[in-house]
Amino acid sequence: ERAEGEPSESEILARLVLCASGTPEADPGSVDEMVIGGALAKAVAEPHSPVHGRDPSELAKALTGRDGAERRLDMMLRLGPYGEGFGADPEGLTLEKVLAHPHGIDLGPLRPRVPEVLRTRSGTVELCPEPLVGEVARLRGALRARADGAGSGSSSGSGLVLVGRRHLRSNNSWMHNLPALRGGTNRCTLQIHPEDAARLGLTEGAQARVKGDGGEVEAPVEITEAVRTGVVSLPHGWGHDRPGTRTRVASAEPGVNVNQLLDGTLLDPLSGTAVLNGFPVQVAPVAPVTVA
């Protein structure tokens, strides 16, 4: 149970929504009411819905729950396949019925629903739709080009592809500022296979320069057979030395921000999302500074 005055998780999320929408002072409950209103309006307009043609505001008054999150859950139960449909099936589920049975409710044997919910034009489950089939040829061509050394940073002769990684004690980036998890060796290293390290003149612990289309970073080398030849690895979630970063512990060992290697133009053709893994880089040793 929460302490008195402590916000619930759903209220915290609602406040984040309000902040993102530019209305941080608004009532968090308004987010739940907006979601409920939108879902009910959609349900009453659906011809196959148990509440088709009914008044959304009247349906909203029937919802129960201690807060907006529970009211939303009650709505989903009522509109679900086992729900009571706001009176359409008195034997169906509501939140009150679920709470009254803490050990569960036997809903009987499972019933097939795929024919009911499937909405593809073919009427079948399309495991390999045409857009994916069309990408196979491009993927095979890219793999052949990479095997031949084309398009993989060949201008520098490194021919390497960079992938990310994460660490159990790091969990992306939000644990870097915890003193208890700070110890151990430097985890923000450039992992590289021994054969590639020897070819490029890289030594264990020395600094390497990694260059991509968007910029370059320098990181200590970790030679390991955990990565295959042709691949180097930098963990994401580092780079705590930016101005304004209020992470005193993490900034002592900031690491490097792998996103600086990208210029934002590398996109996945199918989804349109940014490519953050498996992109070509150039790797070279950082020349030692000599003092005259």
mmCIF file of N, CA, C and O in Angstrom, residues 138-154 158-163 199 228-232 266 275 277-281:
data_model
loop_
_atom_site.group_PDB
_atom_site.id
_atom_site.type_symbol
_atom_site.label_atom_id
_atom_site.label_comp_id
_atom_site.label_asym_id
_atom_site.label_seq_id
_atom_site.Cartn_x
_atom_site.Cartn_y
_atom_site.Cartn_z
ATOM 1 N N ARG A 138 16.962 -7.730 -51.164
ATOM 2 C CA ARG A 138 17.832 -6.628 -50.735
ATOM 3 C C ARG A 138 18.744 -7.067 -49.601
ATOM 4 O O ARG A 138 19.935 -6.726 -49.563
ATOM 5 N N LEU A 139 18.199 -7.867 -48.658
ATOM 6 C CA LEU A 139 18.990 -8.347 -47.532
ATOM 7 C C LEU A 139 20.124 -9.252 -48.011
ATOM 8 O O LEU A 139 21.263 -9.112 -47.566
ATOM 9 N N ARG A 140 19.816 -10.160 -48.925
ATOM 10 C CA ARG A 140 20.855 -11.056 -49.441
ATOM 11 C C ARG A 140 21.947 -10.271 -50.162
ATOM 12 O O ARG A 140 23.139 -10.572 -50.037
ATOM 13 N N GLY A 141 21.536 -9.250 -50.918
ATOM 14 C CA GLY A 141 22.522 -8.425 -51.598
ATOM 15 C C GLY A 141 23.416 -7.687 -50.624
ATOM 16 O O GLY A 141 24.630 -7.576 -50.832
ATOM 17 N N ALA A 142 22.822 -7.186 -49.533
ATOM 18 C CA ALA A 142 23.610 -6.477 -48.526
ATOM 19 C C ALA A 142 24.599 -7.407 -47.846
ATOM 20 O O ALA A 142 25.737 -7.025 -47.556
ATOM 21 N N LEU A 143 24.178 -8.641 -47.573
ATOM 22 C CA LEU A 143 25.073 -9.598 -46.930
ATOM 23 C C LEU A 143 26.234 -9.967 -47.852
ATOM 24 O O LEU A 143 27.371 -10.120 -47.406
ATOM 25 N N ARG A 144 25.940 -10.128 -49.152
ATOM 26 C CA ARG A 144 27.014 -10.435 -50.109
ATOM 27 C C ARG A 144 28.010 -9.281 -50.203
ATOM 28 O O ARG A 144 29.217 -9.479 -50.239
ATOM 29 N N ALA A 145 27.470 -8.052 -50.216
ATOM 30 C CA ALA A 145 28.355 -6.885 -50.296
ATOM 31 C C ALA A 145 29.236 -6.785 -49.064
ATOM 32 O O ALA A 145 30.416 -6.459 -49.153
ATOM 33 N N ARG A 146 28.663 -7.115 -47.900
ATOM 34 C CA ARG A 146 29.453 -7.050 -46.667
ATOM 35 C C ARG A 146 30.537 -8.117 -46.666
ATOM 36 O O ARG A 146 31.661 -7.887 -46.220
ATOM 37 N N ALA A 147 30.200 -9.308 -47.181
ATOM 38 C CA ALA A 147 31.208 -10.375 -47.238
ATOM 39 C C ALA A 147 32.346 -10.015 -48.178
ATOM 40 O O ALA A 147 33.494 -10.403 -47.967
ATOM 41 N N ASP A 148 32.027 -9.236 -49.224
ATOM 42 C CA ASP A 148 33.055 -8.814 -50.174
ATOM 43 C C ASP A 148 33.832 -7.598 -49.698
ATOM 44 O O ASP A 148 34.749 -7.136 -50.370
ATOM 45 N N GLY A 149 33.401 -7.018 -48.552
ATOM 46 C CA GLY A 149 34.090 -5.854 -48.012
ATOM 47 C C GLY A 149 33.568 -4.535 -48.502
ATOM 48 O O GLY A 149 34.116 -3.482 -48.176
ATOM 49 N N ALA A 150 32.486 -4.532 -49.286
ATOM 50 C CA ALA A 150 31.944 -3.276 -49.799
ATOM 51 C C ALA A 150 30.982 -2.675 -48.794
ATOM 52 O O ALA A 150 30.249 -3.374 -48.130
ATOM 53 N N GLY A 151 30.993 -1.351 -48.701
ATOM 54 C CA GLY A 151 30.032 -0.646 -47.859
ATOM 55 C C GLY A 151 30.225 -0.861 -46.385
ATOM 56 O O GLY A 151 29.307 -0.711 -45.605
ATOM 57 N N SER A 152 31.414 -1.254 -45.953
ATOM 58 C CA SER A 152 31.645 -1.499 -44.531
ATOM 59 C C SER A 152 32.863 -0.747 -44.043
ATOM 60 O O SER A 152 33.789 -1.310 -43.472
ATOM 61 N N GLY A 153 32.873 0.540 -44.329
ATOM 62 C CA GLY A 153 34.001 1.347 -43.884
ATOM 63 C C GLY A 153 35.262 1.032 -44.642
ATOM 64 O O GLY A 153 36.361 1.193 -44.126
ATOM 65 N N SER A 154 35.134 0.553 -45.883
ATOM 66 C CA SER A 154 36.311 0.111 -46.627
ATOM 67 C C SER A 154 37.238 1.252 -46.981
ATOM 68 O O SER A 154 38.380 1.026 -47.342
ATOM 69 N N SER A 158 39.135 -0.718 -42.570
ATOM 70 C CA SER A 158 38.780 -1.461 -41.367
ATOM 71 C C SER A 158 37.688 -2.476 -41.642
ATOM 72 O O SER A 158 37.697 -3.572 -41.082
ATOM 73 N N GLY A 159 36.717 -2.167 -42.514
ATOM 74 C CA GLY A 159 35.685 -3.124 -42.887
ATOM 75 C C GLY A 159 34.935 -3.700 -41.716
ATOM 76 O O GLY A 159 34.735 -4.915 -41.642
ATOM 77 N N LEU A 160 34.516 -2.878 -40.751
ATOM 78 C CA LEU A 160 33.880 -3.357 -39.533
ATOM 79 C C LEU A 160 32.443 -2.866 -39.416
ATOM 80 O O LEU A 160 32.088 -1.808 -39.933
ATOM 81 N N VAL A 161 31.640 -3.652 -38.731
ATOM 82 C CA VAL A 161 30.255 -3.301 -38.440
ATOM 83 C C VAL A 161 30.107 -3.203 -36.934
ATOM 84 O O VAL A 161 30.569 -4.078 -36.196
ATOM 85 N N LEU A 162 29.465 -2.132 -36.473
ATOM 86 C CA LEU A 162 29.317 -1.918 -35.031
ATOM 87 C C LEU A 162 27.950 -2.369 -34.543
ATOM 88 O O LEU A 162 26.926 -2.040 -35.146
ATOM 89 N N VAL A 163 27.947 -3.132 -33.446
ATOM 90 C CA VAL A 163 26.708 -3.536 -32.779
ATOM 91 C C VAL A 163 26.769 -3.058 -31.330
ATOM 92 O O VAL A 163 27.849 -2.765 -30.801
ATOM 93 N N ARG A 199 45.152 -6.876 -37.018
ATOM 94 C CA ARG A 199 45.180 -6.288 -38.358
ATOM 95 C C ARG A 199 45.212 -4.770 -38.308
ATOM 96 O O ARG A 199 45.866 -4.124 -39.139
ATOM 97 N N ARG A 228 32.608 -11.788 -33.161
ATOM 98 C CA ARG A 228 33.202 -12.442 -34.313
ATOM 99 C C ARG A 228 34.060 -11.455 -35.104
ATOM 100 O O ARG A 228 33.997 -10.239 -34.882
ATOM 101 N N THR A 229 34.849 -11.966 -36.005
ATOM 102 C CA THR A 229 35.640 -11.083 -36.861
ATOM 103 C C THR A 229 34.702 -10.222 -37.703
ATOM 104 O O THR A 229 33.613 -10.644 -38.102
ATOM 105 N N GLY A 230 35.128 -8.990 -37.961
ATOM 106 C CA GLY A 230 34.312 -8.069 -38.752
ATOM 107 C C GLY A 230 33.304 -7.295 -37.945
ATOM 108 O O GLY A 230 32.585 -6.454 -38.486
ATOM 109 N N VAL A 231 33.230 -7.566 -36.625
ATOM 110 C CA VAL A 231 32.247 -6.909 -35.763
ATOM 111 C C VAL A 231 32.949 -6.290 -34.570
ATOM 112 O O VAL A 231 33.850 -6.894 -33.979
ATOM 113 N N VAL A 232 32.560 -5.075 -34.227
ATOM 114 C CA VAL A 232 32.984 -4.445 -32.981
ATOM 115 C C VAL A 232 31.738 -4.061 -32.199
ATOM 116 O O VAL A 232 30.652 -3.922 -32.766
ATOM 117 N N LEU A 266 20.338 6.934 -41.718
ATOM 118 C CA LEU A 266 20.285 5.491 -41.925
ATOM 119 C C LEU A 266 18.972 4.957 -41.361
ATOM 120 O O LEU A 266 18.756 4.942 -40.146
ATOM 121 N N VAL A 275 18.217 3.102 -37.868
ATOM 122 C CA VAL A 275 19.099 1.950 -37.689
ATOM 123 C C VAL A 275 20.122 2.309 -36.623
ATOM 124 O O VAL A 275 20.901 3.251 -36.777
ATOM 125 N N ASN A 277 21.897 -0.332 -34.958
ATOM 126 C CA ASN A 277 22.737 -1.506 -34.777
ATOM 127 C C ASN A 277 23.182 -2.021 -36.133
ATOM 128 O O ASN A 277 22.443 -1.929 -37.113
ATOM 129 N N GLY A 278 24.389 -2.577 -36.180
ATOM 130 C CA GLY A 278 24.850 -3.191 -37.410
ATOM 131 C C GLY A 278 25.159 -2.201 -38.511
ATOM 132 O O GLY A 278 24.857 -2.447 -39.673
ATOM 133 N N PHE A 279 25.776 -1.067 -38.187
ATOM 134 C CA PHE A 279 26.121 -0.081 -39.207
ATOM 135 C C PHE A 279 27.644 -0.004 -39.363
ATOM 136 O O PHE A 279 28.399 -0.283 -38.429
ATOM 137 N N PRO A 280 28.113 0.377 -40.547
ATOM 138 C CA PRO A 280 29.554 0.366 -40.818
ATOM 139 C C PRO A 280 30.287 1.474 -40.083
ATOM 140 O O PRO A 280 29.773 2.588 -39.945
ATOM 141 N N VAL A 281 31.468 1.168 -39.588
ATOM 142 C CA VAL A 281 32.315 2.142 -38.911
ATOM 143 C C VAL A 281 33.759 1.950 -39.361
ATOM 144 O O VAL A 281 34.129 0.902 -39.900
#
